[in-house]
Short mmCIF file of C-alpha atoms and ligand atoms in Angstrom, two decimals:
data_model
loop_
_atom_site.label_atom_id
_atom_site.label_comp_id
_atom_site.label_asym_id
_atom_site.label_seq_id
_atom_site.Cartn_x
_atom_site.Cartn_y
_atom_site.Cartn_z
CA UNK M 20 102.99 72.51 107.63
CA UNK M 21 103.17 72.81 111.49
CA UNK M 22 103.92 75.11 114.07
CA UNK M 23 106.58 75.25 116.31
CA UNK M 24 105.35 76.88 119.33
CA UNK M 25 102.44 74.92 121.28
CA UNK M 26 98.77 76.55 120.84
CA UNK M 27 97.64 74.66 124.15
CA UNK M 28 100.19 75.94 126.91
CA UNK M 29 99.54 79.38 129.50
CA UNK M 30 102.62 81.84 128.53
CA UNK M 31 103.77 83.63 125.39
CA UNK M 32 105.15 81.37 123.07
CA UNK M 33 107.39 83.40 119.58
CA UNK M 34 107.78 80.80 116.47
CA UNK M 35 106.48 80.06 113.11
CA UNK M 36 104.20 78.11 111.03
CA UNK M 37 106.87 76.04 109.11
CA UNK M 38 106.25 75.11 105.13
CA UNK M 39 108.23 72.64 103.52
CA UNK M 40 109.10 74.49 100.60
CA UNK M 41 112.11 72.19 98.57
CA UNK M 42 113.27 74.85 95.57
CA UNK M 43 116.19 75.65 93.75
CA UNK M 44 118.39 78.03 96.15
CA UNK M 45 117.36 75.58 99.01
CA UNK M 46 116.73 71.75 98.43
CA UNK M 47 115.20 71.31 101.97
CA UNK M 48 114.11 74.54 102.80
CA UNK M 49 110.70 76.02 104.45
CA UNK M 50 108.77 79.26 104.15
CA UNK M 51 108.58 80.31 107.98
CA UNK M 52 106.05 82.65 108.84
CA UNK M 53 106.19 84.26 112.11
CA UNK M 54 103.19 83.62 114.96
CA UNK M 55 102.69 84.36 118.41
CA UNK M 56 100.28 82.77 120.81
CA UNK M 57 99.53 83.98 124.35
CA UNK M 58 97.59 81.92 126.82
CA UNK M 59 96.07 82.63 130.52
CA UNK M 60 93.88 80.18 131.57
CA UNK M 61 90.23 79.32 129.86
CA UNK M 62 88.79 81.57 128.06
CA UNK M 63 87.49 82.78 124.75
CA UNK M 64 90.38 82.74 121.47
CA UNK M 65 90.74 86.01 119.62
CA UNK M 66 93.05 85.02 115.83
CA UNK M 67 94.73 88.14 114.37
CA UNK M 68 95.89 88.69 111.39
CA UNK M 69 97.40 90.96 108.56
CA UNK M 70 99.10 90.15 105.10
CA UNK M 71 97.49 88.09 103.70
CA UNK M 72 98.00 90.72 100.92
CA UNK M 73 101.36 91.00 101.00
CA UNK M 74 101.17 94.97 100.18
CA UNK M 75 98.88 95.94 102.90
CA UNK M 76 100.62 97.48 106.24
CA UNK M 77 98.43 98.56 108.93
CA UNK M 78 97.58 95.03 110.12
CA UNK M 79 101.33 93.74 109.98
CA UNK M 80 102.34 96.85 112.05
CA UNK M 81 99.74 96.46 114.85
CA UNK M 82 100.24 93.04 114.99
CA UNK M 83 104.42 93.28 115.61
CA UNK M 84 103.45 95.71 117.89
CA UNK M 85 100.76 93.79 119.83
CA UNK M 86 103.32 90.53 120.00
CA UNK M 87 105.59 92.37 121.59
CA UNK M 88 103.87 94.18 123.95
CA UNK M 89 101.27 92.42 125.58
CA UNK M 90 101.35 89.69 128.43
CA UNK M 91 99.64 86.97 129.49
CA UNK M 92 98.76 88.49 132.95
CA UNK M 93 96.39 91.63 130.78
CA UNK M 94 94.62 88.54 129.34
CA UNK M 95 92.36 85.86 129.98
CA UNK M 96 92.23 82.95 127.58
CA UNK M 97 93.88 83.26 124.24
CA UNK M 98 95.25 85.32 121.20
CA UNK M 99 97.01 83.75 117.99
CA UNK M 100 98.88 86.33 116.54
CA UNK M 101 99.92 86.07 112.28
CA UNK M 102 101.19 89.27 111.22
CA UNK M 103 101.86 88.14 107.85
CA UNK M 104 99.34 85.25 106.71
CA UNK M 105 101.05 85.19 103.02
CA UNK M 106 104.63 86.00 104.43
CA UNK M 107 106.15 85.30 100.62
CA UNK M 108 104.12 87.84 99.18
CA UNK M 109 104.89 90.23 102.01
CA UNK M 110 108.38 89.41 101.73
CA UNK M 111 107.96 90.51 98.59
CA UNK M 112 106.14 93.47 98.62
CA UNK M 113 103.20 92.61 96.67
CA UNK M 114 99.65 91.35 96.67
CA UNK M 115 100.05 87.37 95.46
CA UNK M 116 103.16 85.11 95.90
CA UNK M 117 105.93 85.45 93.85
CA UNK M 118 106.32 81.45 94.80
CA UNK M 119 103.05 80.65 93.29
CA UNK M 120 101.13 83.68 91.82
CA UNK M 121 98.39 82.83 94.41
CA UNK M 122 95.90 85.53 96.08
CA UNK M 123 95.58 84.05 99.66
CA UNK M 124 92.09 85.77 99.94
CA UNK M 125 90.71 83.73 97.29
CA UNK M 126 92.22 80.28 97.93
CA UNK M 127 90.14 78.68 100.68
CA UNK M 128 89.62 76.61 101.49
CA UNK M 129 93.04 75.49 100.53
CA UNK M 130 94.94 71.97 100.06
CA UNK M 131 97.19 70.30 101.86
CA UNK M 132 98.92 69.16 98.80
CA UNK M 133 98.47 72.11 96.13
CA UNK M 134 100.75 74.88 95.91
CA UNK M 135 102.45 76.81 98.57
CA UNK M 136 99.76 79.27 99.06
CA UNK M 137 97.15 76.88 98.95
CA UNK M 138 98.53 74.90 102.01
CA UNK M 139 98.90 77.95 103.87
CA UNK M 140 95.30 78.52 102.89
CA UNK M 141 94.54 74.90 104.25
CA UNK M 142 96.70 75.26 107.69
CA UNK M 143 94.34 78.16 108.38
CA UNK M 144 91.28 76.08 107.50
CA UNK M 145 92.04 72.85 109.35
CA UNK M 146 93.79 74.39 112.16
CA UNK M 147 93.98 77.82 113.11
CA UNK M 148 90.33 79.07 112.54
CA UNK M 149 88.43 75.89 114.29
CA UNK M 150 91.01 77.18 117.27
CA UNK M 151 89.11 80.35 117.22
CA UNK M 152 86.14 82.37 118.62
CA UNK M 153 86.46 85.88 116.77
CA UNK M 154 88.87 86.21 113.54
CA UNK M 155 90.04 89.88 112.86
CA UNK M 156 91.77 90.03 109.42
CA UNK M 157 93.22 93.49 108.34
CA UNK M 158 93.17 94.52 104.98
CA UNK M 159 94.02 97.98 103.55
CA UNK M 160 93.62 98.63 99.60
CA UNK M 161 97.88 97.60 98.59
CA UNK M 162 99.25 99.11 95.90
CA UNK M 163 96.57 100.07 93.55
CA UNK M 164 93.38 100.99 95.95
CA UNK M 165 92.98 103.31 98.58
CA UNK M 166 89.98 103.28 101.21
CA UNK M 167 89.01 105.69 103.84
CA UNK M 168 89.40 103.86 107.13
CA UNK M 169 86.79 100.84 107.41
CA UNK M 170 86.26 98.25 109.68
CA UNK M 171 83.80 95.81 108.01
CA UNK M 172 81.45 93.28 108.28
CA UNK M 173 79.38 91.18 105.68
CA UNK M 174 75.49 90.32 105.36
CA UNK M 175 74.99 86.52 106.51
CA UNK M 176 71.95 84.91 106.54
CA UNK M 177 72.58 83.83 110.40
CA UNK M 178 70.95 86.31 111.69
CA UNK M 179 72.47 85.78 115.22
CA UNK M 180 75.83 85.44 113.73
CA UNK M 181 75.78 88.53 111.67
CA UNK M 182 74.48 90.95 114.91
CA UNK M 183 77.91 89.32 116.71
CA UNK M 184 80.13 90.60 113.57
CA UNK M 185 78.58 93.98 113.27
CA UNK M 186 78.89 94.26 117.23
CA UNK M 187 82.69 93.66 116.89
CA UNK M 188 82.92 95.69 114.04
CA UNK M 189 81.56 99.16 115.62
CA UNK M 190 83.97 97.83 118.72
CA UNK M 191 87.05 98.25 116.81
CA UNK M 192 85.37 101.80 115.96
CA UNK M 193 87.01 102.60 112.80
CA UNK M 194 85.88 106.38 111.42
CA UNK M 195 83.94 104.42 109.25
CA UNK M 196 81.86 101.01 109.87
CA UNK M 197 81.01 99.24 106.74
CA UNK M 198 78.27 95.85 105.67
CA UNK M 199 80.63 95.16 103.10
CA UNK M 200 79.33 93.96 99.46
CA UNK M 201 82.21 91.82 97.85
CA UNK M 202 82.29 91.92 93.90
CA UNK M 203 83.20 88.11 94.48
CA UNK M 204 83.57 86.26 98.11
CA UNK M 205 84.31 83.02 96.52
CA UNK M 206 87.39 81.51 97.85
CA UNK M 207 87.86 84.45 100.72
CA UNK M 208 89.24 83.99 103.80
CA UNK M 209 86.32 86.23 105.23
CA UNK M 210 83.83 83.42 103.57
CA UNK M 211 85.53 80.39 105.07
CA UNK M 212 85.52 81.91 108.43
CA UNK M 213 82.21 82.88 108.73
CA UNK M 214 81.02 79.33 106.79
CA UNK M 215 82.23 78.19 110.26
CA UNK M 216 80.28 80.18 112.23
CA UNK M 217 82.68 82.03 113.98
CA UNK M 218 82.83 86.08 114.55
CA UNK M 219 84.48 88.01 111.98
CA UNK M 220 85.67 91.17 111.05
CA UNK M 221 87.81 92.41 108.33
CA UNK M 222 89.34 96.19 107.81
CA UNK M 223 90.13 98.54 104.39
CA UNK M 224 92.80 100.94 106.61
CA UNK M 225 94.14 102.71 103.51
CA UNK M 226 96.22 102.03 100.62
CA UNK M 227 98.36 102.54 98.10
CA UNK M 228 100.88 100.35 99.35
CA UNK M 229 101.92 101.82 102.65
CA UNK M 230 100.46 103.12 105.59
CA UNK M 231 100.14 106.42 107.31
CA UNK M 232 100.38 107.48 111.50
CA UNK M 233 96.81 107.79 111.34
CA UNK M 234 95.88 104.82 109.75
CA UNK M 235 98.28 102.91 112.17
CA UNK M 236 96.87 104.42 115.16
CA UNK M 237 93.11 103.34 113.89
CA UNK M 238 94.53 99.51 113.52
CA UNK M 239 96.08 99.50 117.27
CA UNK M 240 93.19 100.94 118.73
CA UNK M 241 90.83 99.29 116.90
CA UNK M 242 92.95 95.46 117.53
CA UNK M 243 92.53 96.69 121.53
CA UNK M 244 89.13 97.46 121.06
CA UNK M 245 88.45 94.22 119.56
CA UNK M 246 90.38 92.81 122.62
CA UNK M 247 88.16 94.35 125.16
CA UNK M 248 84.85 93.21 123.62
CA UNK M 249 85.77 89.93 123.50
CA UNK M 250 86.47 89.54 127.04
CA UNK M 251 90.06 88.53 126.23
CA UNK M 252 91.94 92.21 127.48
CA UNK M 253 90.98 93.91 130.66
CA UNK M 254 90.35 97.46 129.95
CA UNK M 255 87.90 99.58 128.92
CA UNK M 256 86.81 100.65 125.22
CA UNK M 257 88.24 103.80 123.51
CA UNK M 258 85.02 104.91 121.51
CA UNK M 259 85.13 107.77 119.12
CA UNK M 260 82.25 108.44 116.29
CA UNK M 261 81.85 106.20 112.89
CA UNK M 262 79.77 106.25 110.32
CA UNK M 263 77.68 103.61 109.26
CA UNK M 264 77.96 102.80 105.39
CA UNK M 265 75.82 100.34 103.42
CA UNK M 266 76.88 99.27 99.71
CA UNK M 267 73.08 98.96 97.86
CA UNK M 268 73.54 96.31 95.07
CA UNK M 269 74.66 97.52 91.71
CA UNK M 270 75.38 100.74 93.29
CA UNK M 271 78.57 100.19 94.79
CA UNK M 272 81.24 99.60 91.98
CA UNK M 273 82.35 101.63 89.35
CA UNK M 274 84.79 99.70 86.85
CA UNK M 275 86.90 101.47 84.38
CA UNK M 276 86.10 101.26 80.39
CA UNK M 277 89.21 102.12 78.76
CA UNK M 278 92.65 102.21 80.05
CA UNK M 279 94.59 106.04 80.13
CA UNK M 280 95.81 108.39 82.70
CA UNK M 281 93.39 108.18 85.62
CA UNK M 282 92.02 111.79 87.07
CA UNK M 283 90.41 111.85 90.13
CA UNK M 284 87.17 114.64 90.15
CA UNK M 285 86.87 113.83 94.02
CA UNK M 286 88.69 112.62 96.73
CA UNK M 287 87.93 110.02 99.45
CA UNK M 288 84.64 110.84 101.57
CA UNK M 289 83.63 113.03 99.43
CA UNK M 290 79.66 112.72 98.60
CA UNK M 291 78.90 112.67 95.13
CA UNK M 292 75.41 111.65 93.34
CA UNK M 293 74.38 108.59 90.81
CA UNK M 294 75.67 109.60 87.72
CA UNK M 295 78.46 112.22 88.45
CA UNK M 296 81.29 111.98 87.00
CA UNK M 297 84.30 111.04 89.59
CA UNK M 298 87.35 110.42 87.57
CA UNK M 299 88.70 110.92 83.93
CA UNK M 300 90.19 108.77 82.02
CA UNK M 301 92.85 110.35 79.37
CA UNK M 302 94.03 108.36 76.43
CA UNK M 303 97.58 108.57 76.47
CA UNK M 304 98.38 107.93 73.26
CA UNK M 305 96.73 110.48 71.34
CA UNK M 306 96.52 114.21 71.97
CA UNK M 307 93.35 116.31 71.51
CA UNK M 308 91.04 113.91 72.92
CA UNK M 309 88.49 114.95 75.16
CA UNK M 310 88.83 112.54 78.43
CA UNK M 311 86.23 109.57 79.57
CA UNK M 312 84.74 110.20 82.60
CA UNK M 313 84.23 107.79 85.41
CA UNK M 314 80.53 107.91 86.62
CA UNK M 315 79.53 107.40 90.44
CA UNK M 316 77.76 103.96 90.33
CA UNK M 317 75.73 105.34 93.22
CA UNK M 318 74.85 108.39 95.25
CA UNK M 319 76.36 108.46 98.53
CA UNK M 320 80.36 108.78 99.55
CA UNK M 321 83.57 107.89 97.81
CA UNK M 322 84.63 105.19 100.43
CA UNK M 323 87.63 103.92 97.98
CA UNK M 324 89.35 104.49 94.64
CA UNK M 325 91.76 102.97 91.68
CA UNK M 326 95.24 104.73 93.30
CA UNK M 327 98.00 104.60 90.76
CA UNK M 328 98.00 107.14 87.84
CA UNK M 329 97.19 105.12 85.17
CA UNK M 330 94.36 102.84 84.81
CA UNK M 331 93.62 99.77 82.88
CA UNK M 332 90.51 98.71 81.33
CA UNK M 333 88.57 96.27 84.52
CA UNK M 334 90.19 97.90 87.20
CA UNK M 335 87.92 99.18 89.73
CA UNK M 336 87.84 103.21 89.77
CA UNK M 337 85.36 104.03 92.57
CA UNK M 338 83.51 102.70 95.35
CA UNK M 339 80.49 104.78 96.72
CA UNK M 340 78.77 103.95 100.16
CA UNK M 341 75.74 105.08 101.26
CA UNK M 342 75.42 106.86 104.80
CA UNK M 343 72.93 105.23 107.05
CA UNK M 344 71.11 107.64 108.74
CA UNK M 345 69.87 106.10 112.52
ZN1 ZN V 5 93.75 92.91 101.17
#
């Protein structure tokens, strides 16, 4: 895999990260993802980017939008821009590759000789991160979650490293700012970036597999924001009020027991308590049945939720935040 723009030269360079990818409609062919990288003098390196779900649209649409607006003369040193990380599965529509089956955001750190999505995973390890300063990775929920709008950031135990994240997290200044809890960071993108030290923060814009004019206009405000407080765009930051939402252990997640026809009780930000039911769960193969309902894991607010109407047995239902009061 290798790029075909220079990372290293002042200007705005347009091209791809190019993937030998020999198959049957095209013996010598390459998956081609699109990048831009734009360079003025030394300074700090901001990398951006979106899809690495492939059903996730607020990042991708920012990030279009970013490459072809800004210039090297509103910066100083340098932004890498990937608007789709796993550009087969956002050819595609969906959350993992259709080439490979593989979730991006849990295949790092990658291999230079596994499958397609795994050297993508790799080029991003070896390559484009150690290039960076401050990783921003947008994420919304795809097809089958939905979020209120979150800019996140995890618990580390670098101390120092963990008070830069959360500092570029309330920059972006989505409505809500979130010390995300992951059910499982093994293999995340998030993980291998902030294994290396650098500053990271991730987003949940919205979901259901598209995105909305508001939840656009958080992502391209937010992405400037982000900019500004790394001292890579001149300009000053657009700061509205968030909320502040921890995820206490074991509180967080609520996981559905039976599969049916999924009711939702609340909607997003609504505040519900420990116990209270949220959704119902309707077996659809029998009549007469009184439904199951979904209980809040937690007390605090609905921050995201299972979004198609039916539901399987596993899939995640709720997620409740708590409000941090300071
Ligand atoms: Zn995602």
């Amino acid at each position: 895999m290798h790029a075909t723009i220079p990372f290293d030269r002042d200007g705005i360079h347009h091209g791809h990260l190019q993937l030998p990818h020999s198959r049957d409609d095209s013996a010598w062919g390459a998956v081609m993802i699109p990048v831009t990288v734009i360079q003025n003098g030394a300074g700090p390196t901001a990398l951006l980017t979106g899809g690495n779900h492939g059903d996730e649209y607020e990042g991708p649409v920012a990030l279009h939008d970013l490459a072809a607006t800004l210039t090297p003369d509103q910066i100083t040193g340098r932004v890498i821009i990937v608007p789709s990380m796993n550009h087969p599965a956002f050819l595609a529509g969906t959350r993992t590759s259709p080439i490979d089956m593989g979730n991006l955001n849990r295949s790092f750190p990658g291999s230079a000789t596994g499958t397609v999505t795994q050297k993508i995973a790799a080029y991003f390890q070896t390559t484009l991160v150690p290039l960076a300063d401050i990783v921003l990775d947008f994420h919304s929920g795809g097809k089958t979650l939905d979020f209120v709008p979150v800019a996140a950031a995890h618990l580390l135990d670098n101390a120092d490293q963990q008070a830069a994240c959360v500092a570029a997290m309330t920059a972006f200044n989505a409505p809500y700012s979130v010390m995300l809890r992951e059910i499982d960071n093994v293999g995340m993108y998030d993980t291998a970036v902030e294994d290396m030290g650098k500053i990271f923060v991730s987003t949940e814009l919205g979901g259901g597999g598209t995105a909305t004019a508001r939840s656009i206009g958080i992502a391209t405000k937010g992405l400037r924001n982000l900019l500004i407080h790394a001292g890579i765009l001149q300009g000053t930051l657009d700061i509205s009020p968030t909320t502040f939402i921890d995820m206490p252990e074991g509180e967080s997640f609520t996981f559905a027991t039976q599969a049916g026809l999924f009711q939702p009780l609340v909607d997003l930000a609504s505040p519900v308590r420990k116990g209270q039911p949220i959704a119902n769960i309707w077996d659809i193969a029998h009549t007469g049945a009184r439904p199951q309902p979904v209980l809040a894991a937690g007390s605090g607010i609905v921050i995201a939720r299972h979004f198609p109407g039916l539901i399987k047995m596993g899939d995640c239902a709720g997620v409740v935040g708590v409000r941090r009061t300071q």
